[in-house]
Coordinates of C-alpha atoms in Angstrom, one line a residue:
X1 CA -31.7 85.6 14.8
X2 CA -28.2 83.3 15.4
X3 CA -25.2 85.1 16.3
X4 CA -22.3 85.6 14.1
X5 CA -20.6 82.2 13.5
X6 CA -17.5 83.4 16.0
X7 CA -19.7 83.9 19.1
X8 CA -19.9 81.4 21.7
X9 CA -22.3 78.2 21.6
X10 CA -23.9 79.7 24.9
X11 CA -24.9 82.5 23.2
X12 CA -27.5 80.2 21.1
X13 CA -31.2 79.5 22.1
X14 CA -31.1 76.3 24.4
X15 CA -27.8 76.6 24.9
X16 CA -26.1 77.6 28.2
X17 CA -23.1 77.6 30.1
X18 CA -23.6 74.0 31.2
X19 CA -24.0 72.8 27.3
X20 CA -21.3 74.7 26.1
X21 CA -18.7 73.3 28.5
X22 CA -19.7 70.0 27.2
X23 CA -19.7 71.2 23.8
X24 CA -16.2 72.5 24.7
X25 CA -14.8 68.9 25.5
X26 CA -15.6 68.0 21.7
X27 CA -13.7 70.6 20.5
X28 CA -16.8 72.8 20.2
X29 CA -16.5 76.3 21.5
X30 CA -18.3 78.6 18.6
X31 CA -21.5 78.8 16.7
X32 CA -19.1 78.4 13.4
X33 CA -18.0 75.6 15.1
X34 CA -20.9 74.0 15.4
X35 CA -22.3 74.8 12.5
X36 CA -19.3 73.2 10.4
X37 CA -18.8 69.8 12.4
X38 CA -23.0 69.7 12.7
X39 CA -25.1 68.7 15.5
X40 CA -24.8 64.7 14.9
X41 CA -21.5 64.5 14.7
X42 CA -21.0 66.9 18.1
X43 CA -23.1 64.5 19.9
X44 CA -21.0 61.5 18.2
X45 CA -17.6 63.6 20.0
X46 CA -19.5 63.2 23.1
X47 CA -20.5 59.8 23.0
X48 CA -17.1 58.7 22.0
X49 CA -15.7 61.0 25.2
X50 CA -17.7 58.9 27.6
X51 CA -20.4 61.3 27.9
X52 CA -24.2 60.4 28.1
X53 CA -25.8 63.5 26.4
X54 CA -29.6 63.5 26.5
X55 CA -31.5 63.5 23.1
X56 CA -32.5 67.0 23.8
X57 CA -29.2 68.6 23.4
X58 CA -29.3 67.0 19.7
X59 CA -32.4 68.9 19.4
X60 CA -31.5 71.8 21.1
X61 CA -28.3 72.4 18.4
X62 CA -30.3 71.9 15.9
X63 CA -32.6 74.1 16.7
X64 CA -30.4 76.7 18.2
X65 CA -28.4 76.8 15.0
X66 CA -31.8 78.0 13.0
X67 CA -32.1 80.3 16.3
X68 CA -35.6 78.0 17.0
X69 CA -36.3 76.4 20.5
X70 CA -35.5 73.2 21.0
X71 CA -39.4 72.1 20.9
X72 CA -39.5 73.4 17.6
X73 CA -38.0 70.3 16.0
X74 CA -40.6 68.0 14.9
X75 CA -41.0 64.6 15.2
X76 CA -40.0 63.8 11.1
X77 CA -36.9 65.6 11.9
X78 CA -36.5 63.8 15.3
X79 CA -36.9 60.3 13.2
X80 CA -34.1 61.3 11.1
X81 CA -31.5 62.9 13.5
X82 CA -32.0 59.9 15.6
X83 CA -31.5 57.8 12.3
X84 CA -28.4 59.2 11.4
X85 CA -26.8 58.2 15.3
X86 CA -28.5 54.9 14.8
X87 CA -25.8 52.2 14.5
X88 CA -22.8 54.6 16.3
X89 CA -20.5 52.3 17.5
X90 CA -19.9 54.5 20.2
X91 CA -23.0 55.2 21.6
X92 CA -23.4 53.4 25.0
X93 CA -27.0 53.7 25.1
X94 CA -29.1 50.0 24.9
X95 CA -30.5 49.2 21.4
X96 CA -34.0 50.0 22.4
X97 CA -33.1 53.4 23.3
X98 CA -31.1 54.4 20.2
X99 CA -34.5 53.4 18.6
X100 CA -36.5 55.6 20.1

């Protein structure tokens, strides 16, 4: 079971005290938080702060958000999560990675 929307994002599966003081830089300090701006456009806020944030955090909202591990998101949903950052202008990453 998730917390209640005004705990902190640490207090979600997968996500610690590391993740949530990167999640804090994007403005991104509760679950409700989280849950209102979304997983994609969180890791957008980090992207566009200069940050590098490995794919697995993506998964790890995501999947923290439905109080799942982060293993637990297949590779369908993968596909699309990675779709949707596809063509972010402000994602530093080469082509061939965003493609993955």
């Amino acid at each position: 079971m998730v917390a209640s929307d005004s705990a902190p994002v640490a207090s979600l599966p997968n996500l610690g005290d590391k993740s949530a003081r990167l999640l804090r830089q994007a403005g991104i300090v509760t679950i409700g938080e989280l849950r209102e701006v979304g997983p994609v456009e969180t890791y957008r806020r980090l992207l566009a702060l200069g940050e590098r944030p490995s794919l697995v955090l993506l998964w790890a909202m995501v999947a923290g958000l439905r109080g799942e591990h982060w293993l637990q998101v297949n590779n369908h949903e993968k596909v699309q999560l990675k779709a949707q950052l596809r063509g972010t202008p402000e994602d530093p990453r080469p082509a061939e990675v965003q493609a993955m």
